[in-house]
Amino acid sequence: MKTDWLHFSPNARLEPNIRTLAELWQEYEFGIGNNKAARSFTSYEKNRQGFEFKVKVGRRARIWSLQHYLLNKNYTIEAANARIIDAYGSDRITTIVKRIQADQKLPAVPYIEGLHM
């Protein structure tokens, strides 16, 4: 008897239109509206919602890991977001994700979690 559905929250959703890094962090840490916090998603919740959802989580996770890394270096979330915007020259989330992906493909570019230090 499968009981996987017991581990699936109907509130395990991501906001469709995140515009700022601050909103992105709020989604990760607390959830937006009635949605569950993204940090609390189980692997079952990530995998069972389809490939498109899994890709969206993966893209956003690149920025979440940067934010988390900078918070562990004693930045505030506002300062961390400003540092990310300065490093990647844009405040657009899709632009930042694309630049992180490009940086990670180049082994000669020094980066820590995709952020130039």
PDB file of C-alpha atoms in Angstrom:
ATOM      1  CA  MET A   1       0.000   0.000   0.000  1.00  0.00           C
ATOM      2  CA  LYS A   2       1.447   3.308  -1.069  1.00  0.00           C
ATOM      3  CA  THR A   3       1.160   6.223   1.332  1.00  0.00           C
ATOM      4  CA  ASP A   4       3.208   8.777  -0.629  1.00  0.00           C
ATOM      5  CA  TRP A   5       0.186  11.033  -0.998  1.00  0.00           C
ATOM      6  CA  LEU A   6       0.264  11.526   2.784  1.00  0.00           C
ATOM      7  CA  HIS A   7       3.543  13.411   2.358  1.00  0.00           C
ATOM      8  CA  PHE A   8       2.211  15.792  -0.287  1.00  0.00           C
ATOM      9  CA  SER A   9       0.972  19.181   0.845  1.00  0.00           C
ATOM     10  CA  PRO A  10      -1.443  20.945  -1.521  1.00  0.00           C
ATOM     11  CA  ASN A  11       0.226  24.191  -0.413  1.00  0.00           C
ATOM     12  CA  ALA A  12       3.631  23.109  -1.786  1.00  0.00           C
ATOM     13  CA  ARG A  13       3.517  25.643  -4.594  1.00  0.00           C
ATOM     14  CA  LEU A  14       5.732  28.440  -5.879  1.00  0.00           C
ATOM     15  CA  GLU A  15       4.552  31.904  -6.797  1.00  0.00           C
ATOM     16  CA  PRO A  16       4.356  32.249 -10.562  1.00  0.00           C
ATOM     17  CA  ASN A  17       5.689  35.818 -10.822  1.00  0.00           C
ATOM     18  CA  ILE A  18       8.468  36.641  -8.404  1.00  0.00           C
ATOM     19  CA  ARG A  19       9.937  40.056  -9.232  1.00  0.00           C
ATOM     20  CA  THR A  20      12.527  40.785  -6.548  1.00  0.00           C
ATOM     21  CA  LEU A  21      15.205  38.959  -4.614  1.00  0.00           C
ATOM     22  CA  ALA A  22      13.425  39.947  -1.387  1.00  0.00           C
ATOM     23  CA  GLU A  23      10.243  38.193  -2.572  1.00  0.00           C
ATOM     24  CA  LEU A  24      12.305  35.190  -3.589  1.00  0.00           C
ATOM     25  CA  TRP A  25      13.813  34.939  -0.102  1.00  0.00           C
ATOM     26  CA  GLN A  26      10.379  35.343   1.509  1.00  0.00           C
ATOM     27  CA  GLU A  27       9.102  32.476  -0.639  1.00  0.00           C
ATOM     28  CA  TYR A  28      12.011  30.288   0.458  1.00  0.00           C
ATOM     29  CA  GLU A  29      11.954  31.120   4.127  1.00  0.00           C
ATOM     30  CA  PHE A  30       8.266  31.707   4.926  1.00  0.00           C
ATOM     31  CA  GLY A  31       6.130  31.030   1.873  1.00  0.00           C
ATOM     32  CA  ILE A  32       3.937  33.598   0.167  1.00  0.00           C
ATOM     33  CA  GLY A  33       0.230  33.678   0.904  1.00  0.00           C
ATOM     34  CA  ASN A  34      -0.989  30.208   1.842  1.00  0.00           C
ATOM     35  CA  ASN A  35       1.941  28.522   0.108  1.00  0.00           C
ATOM     36  CA  LYS A  36       4.337  26.397   2.083  1.00  0.00           C
ATOM     37  CA  ALA A  37       7.895  27.693   2.567  1.00  0.00           C
ATOM     38  CA  ALA A  38      10.070  26.350  -0.244  1.00  0.00           C
ATOM     39  CA  ARG A  39      12.765  25.270   2.217  1.00  0.00           C
ATOM     40  CA  SER A  40      10.221  22.846   3.693  1.00  0.00           C
ATOM     41  CA  PHE A  41       9.374  21.082   0.420  1.00  0.00           C
ATOM     42  CA  THR A  42       9.979  17.370   0.567  1.00  0.00           C
ATOM     43  CA  SER A  43      11.634  15.616  -2.357  1.00  0.00           C
ATOM     44  CA  TYR A  44       8.286  13.964  -3.053  1.00  0.00           C
ATOM     45  CA  GLU A  45       6.603  17.372  -3.334  1.00  0.00           C
ATOM     46  CA  LYS A  46       9.312  18.640  -5.674  1.00  0.00           C
ATOM     47  CA  ASN A  47       9.277  15.568  -7.909  1.00  0.00           C
ATOM     48  CA  ARG A  48       5.561  14.817  -8.109  1.00  0.00           C
ATOM     49  CA  GLN A  49       4.502  18.185  -9.520  1.00  0.00           C
ATOM     50  CA  GLY A  50       6.070  17.642 -12.897  1.00  0.00           C
ATOM     51  CA  PHE A  51       9.241  18.510 -14.713  1.00  0.00           C
ATOM     52  CA  GLU A  52       8.398  22.205 -15.105  1.00  0.00           C
ATOM     53  CA  PHE A  53       7.988  22.638 -11.337  1.00  0.00           C
ATOM     54  CA  LYS A  54      11.205  20.753 -10.656  1.00  0.00           C
ATOM     55  CA  VAL A  55      13.103  23.021 -13.080  1.00  0.00           C
ATOM     56  CA  LYS A  56      11.617  26.138 -11.479  1.00  0.00           C
ATOM     57  CA  VAL A  57      12.715  24.969  -8.025  1.00  0.00           C
ATOM     58  CA  GLY A  58      16.186  24.193  -9.363  1.00  0.00           C
ATOM     59  CA  ARG A  59      16.605  27.633 -10.925  1.00  0.00           C
ATOM     60  CA  ARG A  60      15.420  29.444  -7.834  1.00  0.00           C
ATOM     61  CA  ALA A  61      17.599  27.230  -5.646  1.00  0.00           C
ATOM     62  CA  ARG A  62      20.685  28.763  -7.272  1.00  0.00           C
ATOM     63  CA  ILE A  63      19.755  32.156  -5.867  1.00  0.00           C
ATOM     64  CA  TRP A  64      18.511  30.741  -2.565  1.00  0.00           C
ATOM     65  CA  SER A  65      21.886  29.088  -2.035  1.00  0.00           C
ATOM     66  CA  LEU A  66      23.659  32.403  -2.684  1.00  0.00           C
ATOM     67  CA  GLN A  67      21.394  34.207  -0.265  1.00  0.00           C
ATOM     68  CA  HIS A  68      21.869  31.518   2.346  1.00  0.00           C
ATOM     69  CA  TYR A  69      25.655  31.562   1.853  1.00  0.00           C
ATOM     70  CA  LEU A  70      25.812  35.336   2.343  1.00  0.00           C
ATOM     71  CA  LEU A  71      23.550  35.173   5.397  1.00  0.00           C
ATOM     72  CA  ASN A  72      25.990  32.680   6.910  1.00  0.00           C
ATOM     73  CA  LYS A  73      28.745  35.245   6.248  1.00  0.00           C
ATOM     74  CA  ASN A  74      26.854  37.687   8.528  1.00  0.00           C
ATOM     75  CA  TYR A  75      25.192  39.770   5.802  1.00  0.00           C
ATOM     76  CA  THR A  76      21.618  40.861   6.338  1.00  0.00           C
ATOM     77  CA  ILE A  77      19.206  39.693   3.644  1.00  0.00           C
ATOM     78  CA  GLU A  78      19.045  43.250   2.277  1.00  0.00           C
ATOM     79  CA  ALA A  79      22.859  43.480   2.090  1.00  0.00           C
ATOM     80  CA  ALA A  80      23.075  39.990   0.577  1.00  0.00           C
ATOM     81  CA  ASN A  81      20.574  40.903  -2.124  1.00  0.00           C
ATOM     82  CA  ALA A  82      22.466  44.135  -2.854  1.00  0.00           C
ATOM     83  CA  ARG A  83      25.710  42.140  -3.138  1.00  0.00           C
ATOM     84  CA  ILE A  84      24.100  39.719  -5.595  1.00  0.00           C
ATOM     85  CA  ILE A  85      22.711  42.593  -7.690  1.00  0.00           C
ATOM     86  CA  ASP A  86      26.141  44.280  -7.732  1.00  0.00           C
ATOM     87  CA  ALA A  87      27.939  41.056  -8.646  1.00  0.00           C
ATOM     88  CA  TYR A  88      25.630  40.174 -11.530  1.00  0.00           C
ATOM     89  CA  GLY A  89      24.786  43.684 -12.701  1.00  0.00           C
ATOM     90  CA  SER A  90      21.036  43.162 -12.678  1.00  0.00           C
ATOM     91  CA  ASP A  91      18.117  42.895 -10.319  1.00  0.00           C
ATOM     92  CA  ARG A  92      16.155  40.630 -12.696  1.00  0.00           C
ATOM     93  CA  ILE A  93      15.964  37.088 -11.376  1.00  0.00           C
ATOM     94  CA  THR A  94      16.139  35.399 -14.774  1.00  0.00           C
ATOM     95  CA  THR A  95      19.238  37.405 -15.716  1.00  0.00           C
ATOM     96  CA  ILE A  96      20.947  36.488 -12.443  1.00  0.00           C
ATOM     97  CA  VAL A  97      20.122  32.784 -12.884  1.00  0.00           C
ATOM     98  CA  LYS A  98      21.460  32.784 -16.458  1.00  0.00           C
ATOM     99  CA  ARG A  99      24.686  34.467 -15.357  1.00  0.00           C
ATOM    100  CA  ILE A 100      25.130  32.007 -12.487  1.00  0.00           C
ATOM    101  CA  GLN A 101      24.685  29.119 -14.933  1.00  0.00           C
ATOM    102  CA  ALA A 102      27.211  30.658 -17.336  1.00  0.00           C
ATOM    103  CA  ASP A 103      29.728  31.193 -14.502  1.00  0.00           C
ATOM    104  CA  GLN A 104      29.378  27.624 -13.313  1.00  0.00           C
ATOM    105  CA  LYS A 105      30.245  26.314 -16.783  1.00  0.00           C
ATOM    106  CA  LEU A 106      33.577  28.166 -16.813  1.00  0.00           C
ATOM    107  CA  PRO A 107      36.041  26.467 -14.471  1.00  0.00           C
ATOM    108  CA  ALA A 108      38.579  29.313 -14.825  1.00  0.00           C
ATOM    109  CA  VAL A 109      36.173  31.855 -13.317  1.00  0.00           C
ATOM    110  CA  PRO A 110      36.652  32.061  -9.552  1.00  0.00           C
ATOM    111  CA  TYR A 111      33.311  31.873  -7.794  1.00  0.00           C
ATOM    112  CA  ILE A 112      31.884  30.606  -4.580  1.00  0.00           C
ATOM    113  CA  GLU A 113      28.369  29.293  -5.087  1.00  0.00           C
ATOM    114  CA  GLY A 114      28.319  31.269  -8.360  1.00  0.00           C
ATOM    115  CA  LEU A 115      29.085  34.625  -6.731  1.00  0.00           C
ATOM    116  CA  HIS A 116      32.272  36.425  -7.707  1.00  0.00           C
ATOM    117  CA  MET A 117      34.270  37.178  -4.571  1.00  0.00           C
TER     118      MET A 117
END
